[in-house]
């Protein structure tokens, strides 16, 4: 009989949403994420193998109450084993929610295979529809690939396709309405995310961040927004109906209106570290235990212990806040 327990913390929260980073590598260089020259990528032997990833996900699902798995990175589509990992995760249960957060490069090629492997949907990151601005932000000239990737995902039934956008002051902060009109036109669900201090360069400045209130004001200049009726629950986005609905737009105010009290997330990095928060300054090394021969019970114990120590909030707004050592791309956004 498999022993089951929740991934609970001291503040009454229970993690059921597992974010799995499959690689820290990426084929874009978004300025709010990493420097132009990229980063020192994890050595291959420190990265979990496909079997190791699937084993840890299985422990999460079968013993620890995980109900949703989101694959991320770095760029998860650059991981060769992605389709197979999705297929093996799907085999753990038809009720599991499975999604991928991606920049969509190469998604045109993979969307159908991912859907057939059992993926439910994708979150695509896209901050502008202007090719020059896209190049300024991502330092690559790949806007068309992203647009084709989004269409392929929609056509493959990986729906609703969600679009994540970060607005940068003076770069794309006047693109909000155009992005929303485009998303509605294509039946994609758009969500804006406040820029967070998780870039590798440590260049984040509060004054530079475009706040949720500003984003709302920009959208309200061209659209009528009303609070969506469904309760927000643990979902980070505040949802608004656009022009009476049914289209919606989300604003994720991670910094100005933190939702830590409702957090149900836990993260596994590509090198097998459990993180109980994006902003955690400590990690719990499941890879070392796994490679030293720990059985599933012991790995589950370590995971439960790692979650028990989750802090009540990310603390970005505290004067003593310290950015975590690892950037978003290495943690798994
Ligand atoms: N490469 C994939 C992508 O871009 O979708 C997955 C990883 S990426 C780190 C996940 C999400 O984090 C993306 O939507 C990206 O826009 C967001 N992100 C990265 N750095 C961020 C930051 N400093 N603040 C807010 N969001 C950030
Ligand atoms: Fe790559 Fe995603 Fe970071 Fe952009 S946000 S550099 S696509 S990992």
PDB file of N, CA and C and ligand atoms in Angstrom, residues 23-35 41 72-76 101-105 125 127 137-139 166 328-330 333, ligand 2:
ATOM      1  N   UNK A  23      14.885  21.988 -18.429  1.00  0.00           N
ATOM      2  CA  UNK A  23      16.214  22.445 -18.831  1.00  0.00           C
ATOM      3  C   UNK A  23      16.359  23.895 -18.418  1.00  0.00           C
ATOM      4  N   UNK A  24      17.582  24.346 -18.214  1.00  0.00           N
ATOM      5  CA  UNK A  24      17.790  25.780 -17.967  1.00  0.00           C
ATOM      6  C   UNK A  24      18.196  26.491 -19.261  1.00  0.00           C
ATOM      7  N   UNK A  25      18.347  25.723 -20.350  1.00  0.00           N
ATOM      8  CA  UNK A  25      18.786  26.321 -21.620  1.00  0.00           C
ATOM      9  C   UNK A  25      17.640  26.992 -22.353  1.00  0.00           C
ATOM     10  N   UNK A  26      17.986  27.946 -23.197  1.00  0.00           N
ATOM     11  CA  UNK A  26      16.930  28.616 -23.945  1.00  0.00           C
ATOM     12  C   UNK A  26      17.474  29.142 -25.265  1.00  0.00           C
ATOM     13  N   UNK A  27      16.580  29.238 -26.253  1.00  0.00           N
ATOM     14  CA  UNK A  27      16.959  29.757 -27.564  1.00  0.00           C
ATOM     15  C   UNK A  27      16.563  31.226 -27.743  1.00  0.00           C
ATOM     16  N   UNK A  28      15.972  31.852 -26.741  1.00  0.00           N
ATOM     17  CA  UNK A  28      15.786  33.302 -26.731  1.00  0.00           C
ATOM     18  C   UNK A  28      16.617  33.884 -25.586  1.00  0.00           C
ATOM     19  N   UNK A  29      16.668  35.193 -25.537  1.00  0.00           N
ATOM     20  CA  UNK A  29      17.443  35.878 -24.482  1.00  0.00           C
ATOM     21  C   UNK A  29      16.634  37.053 -23.953  1.00  0.00           C
ATOM     22  N   UNK A  30      15.424  36.792 -23.498  1.00  0.00           N
ATOM     23  CA  UNK A  30      14.564  37.884 -23.052  1.00  0.00           C
ATOM     24  C   UNK A  30      15.300  38.734 -22.011  1.00  0.00           C
ATOM     25  N   UNK A  31      15.257  40.042 -22.220  1.00  0.00           N
ATOM     26  CA  UNK A  31      16.102  40.934 -21.415  1.00  0.00           C
ATOM     27  C   UNK A  31      15.731  40.880 -19.938  1.00  0.00           C
ATOM     28  N   UNK A  32      14.449  40.575 -19.621  1.00  0.00           N
ATOM     29  CA  UNK A  32      14.033  40.540 -18.214  1.00  0.00           C
ATOM     30  C   UNK A  32      14.334  39.190 -17.579  1.00  0.00           C
ATOM     31  N   UNK A  33      14.980  38.307 -18.352  1.00  0.00           N
ATOM     32  CA  UNK A  33      15.236  36.949 -17.869  1.00  0.00           C
ATOM     33  C   UNK A  33      16.724  36.624 -17.838  1.00  0.00           C
ATOM     34  N   UNK A  34      17.421  36.893 -18.939  1.00  0.00           N
ATOM     35  CA  UNK A  34      18.843  36.535 -18.956  1.00  0.00           C
ATOM     36  C   UNK A  34      19.648  37.501 -19.838  1.00  0.00           C
ATOM     37  N   UNK A  35      20.978  37.520 -19.652  1.00  0.00           N
ATOM     38  CA  UNK A  35      21.797  38.438 -20.443  1.00  0.00           C
ATOM     39  C   UNK A  35      21.948  37.963 -21.889  1.00  0.00           C
ATOM     40  N   UNK A  41      25.205  27.132 -18.576  1.00  0.00           N
ATOM     41  CA  UNK A  41      24.142  26.124 -18.459  1.00  0.00           C
ATOM     42  C   UNK A  41      24.584  24.995 -17.537  1.00  0.00           C
ATOM     43  N   UNK A  72       8.264  23.401 -17.756  1.00  0.00           N
ATOM     44  CA  UNK A  72       8.780  24.722 -18.063  1.00  0.00           C
ATOM     45  C   UNK A  72      10.287  24.673 -18.140  1.00  0.00           C
ATOM     46  N   UNK A  73      10.938  25.824 -18.061  1.00  0.00           N
ATOM     47  CA  UNK A  73      12.384  25.849 -18.147  1.00  0.00           C
ATOM     48  C   UNK A  73      12.866  27.245 -17.757  1.00  0.00           C
ATOM     49  N   UNK A  74      13.950  27.662 -18.333  1.00  0.00           N
ATOM     50  CA  UNK A  74      14.494  27.473 -19.665  1.00  0.00           C
ATOM     51  C   UNK A  74      13.370  27.218 -20.681  1.00  0.00           C
ATOM     52  N   UNK A  75      13.764  26.711 -21.807  1.00  0.00           N
ATOM     53  CA  UNK A  75      12.769  26.450 -22.832  1.00  0.00           C
ATOM     54  C   UNK A  75      12.516  24.940 -22.933  1.00  0.00           C
ATOM     55  N   UNK A  76      11.358  24.487 -22.466  1.00  0.00           N
ATOM     56  CA  UNK A  76      11.113  23.040 -22.419  1.00  0.00           C
ATOM     57  C   UNK A  76      11.115  22.362 -23.793  1.00  0.00           C
ATOM     58  N   UNK A 101       4.781  25.550 -20.455  1.00  0.00           N
ATOM     59  CA  UNK A 101       5.012  26.989 -20.640  1.00  0.00           C
ATOM     60  C   UNK A 101       6.196  27.134 -21.579  1.00  0.00           C
ATOM     61  N   UNK A 102       5.992  27.830 -22.694  1.00  0.00           N
ATOM     62  CA  UNK A 102       6.986  27.813 -23.761  1.00  0.00           C
ATOM     63  C   UNK A 102       7.052  29.142 -24.490  1.00  0.00           C
ATOM     64  N   UNK A 103       8.201  29.402 -25.131  1.00  0.00           N
ATOM     65  CA  UNK A 103       8.293  30.579 -25.999  1.00  0.00           C
ATOM     66  C   UNK A 103       7.763  30.262 -27.398  1.00  0.00           C
ATOM     67  N   UNK A 104       7.375  29.018 -27.617  1.00  0.00           N
ATOM     68  CA  UNK A 104       6.698  28.566 -28.844  1.00  0.00           C
ATOM     69  C   UNK A 104       7.619  28.378 -30.047  1.00  0.00           C
ATOM     70  N   UNK A 105       8.941  28.587 -29.881  1.00  0.00           N
ATOM     71  CA  UNK A 105       9.826  28.306 -31.014  1.00  0.00           C
ATOM     72  C   UNK A 105       9.851  26.788 -31.226  1.00  0.00           C
ATOM     73  N   UNK A 125       4.675  32.522 -24.183  1.00  0.00           N
ATOM     74  CA  UNK A 125       5.138  33.841 -23.768  1.00  0.00           C
ATOM     75  C   UNK A 125       5.328  34.713 -24.995  1.00  0.00           C
ATOM     76  N   UNK A 127       5.403  39.086 -25.818  1.00  0.00           N
ATOM     77  CA  UNK A 127       5.284  40.394 -25.194  1.00  0.00           C
ATOM     78  C   UNK A 127       4.908  41.507 -26.171  1.00  0.00           C
ATOM     79  N   UNK A 137      13.401  42.853 -27.264  1.00  0.00           N
ATOM     80  CA  UNK A 137      13.157  42.164 -25.991  1.00  0.00           C
ATOM     81  C   UNK A 137      13.863  40.811 -25.941  1.00  0.00           C
ATOM     82  N   UNK A 138      13.738  40.033 -27.010  1.00  0.00           N
ATOM     83  CA  UNK A 138      14.237  38.641 -26.952  1.00  0.00           C
ATOM     84  C   UNK A 138      15.627  38.482 -27.558  1.00  0.00           C
ATOM     85  N   UNK A 139      16.106  39.541 -28.229  1.00  0.00           N
ATOM     86  CA  UNK A 139      17.407  39.560 -28.916  1.00  0.00           C
ATOM     87  C   UNK A 139      17.485  38.521 -30.033  1.00  0.00           C
ATOM     88  N   UNK A 166       4.845  40.197 -20.591  1.00  0.00           N
ATOM     89  CA  UNK A 166       5.480  41.085 -19.617  1.00  0.00           C
ATOM     90  C   UNK A 166       5.653  42.437 -20.309  1.00  0.00           C
ATOM     91  N   UNK A 328      15.096  33.066 -12.891  1.00  0.00           N
ATOM     92  CA  UNK A 328      13.860  32.406 -13.319  1.00  0.00           C
ATOM     93  C   UNK A 328      14.123  31.241 -14.288  1.00  0.00           C
ATOM     94  N   UNK A 329      15.034  31.438 -15.229  1.00  0.00           N
ATOM     95  CA  UNK A 329      15.258  30.412 -16.258  1.00  0.00           C
ATOM     96  C   UNK A 329      15.842  29.139 -15.648  1.00  0.00           C
ATOM     97  N   UNK A 330      16.557  29.250 -14.525  1.00  0.00           N
ATOM     98  CA  UNK A 330      17.134  28.062 -13.905  1.00  0.00           C
ATOM     99  C   UNK A 330      16.170  27.441 -12.894  1.00  0.00           C
ATOM    100  N   UNK A 333      10.029  28.921 -14.610  1.00  0.00           N
ATOM    101  CA  UNK A 333       9.032  29.975 -14.367  1.00  0.00           C
ATOM    102  C   UNK A 333       7.628  29.456 -14.432  1.00  0.00           C
TER     103      UNK A 333
HETATM  104 FE1  LIG B   2      13.977  31.956 -22.556  1.00  0.00          FE
HETATM  105 FE2  LIG B   2      11.576  31.995 -21.433  1.00  0.00          FE
HETATM  106 FE3  LIG B   2      13.672  33.295 -20.279  1.00  0.00          FE
HETATM  107 FE4  LIG B   2      12.647  34.217 -22.554  1.00  0.00          FE
HETATM  108  S1  LIG B   2      11.576  34.061 -20.565  1.00  0.00           S
HETATM  109  S2  LIG B   2      14.847  33.938 -22.102  1.00  0.00           S
HETATM  110  S3  LIG B   2      12.030  32.390 -23.591  1.00  0.00           S
HETATM  111  S4  LIG B   2      13.461  31.110 -20.512  1.00  0.00           S
END
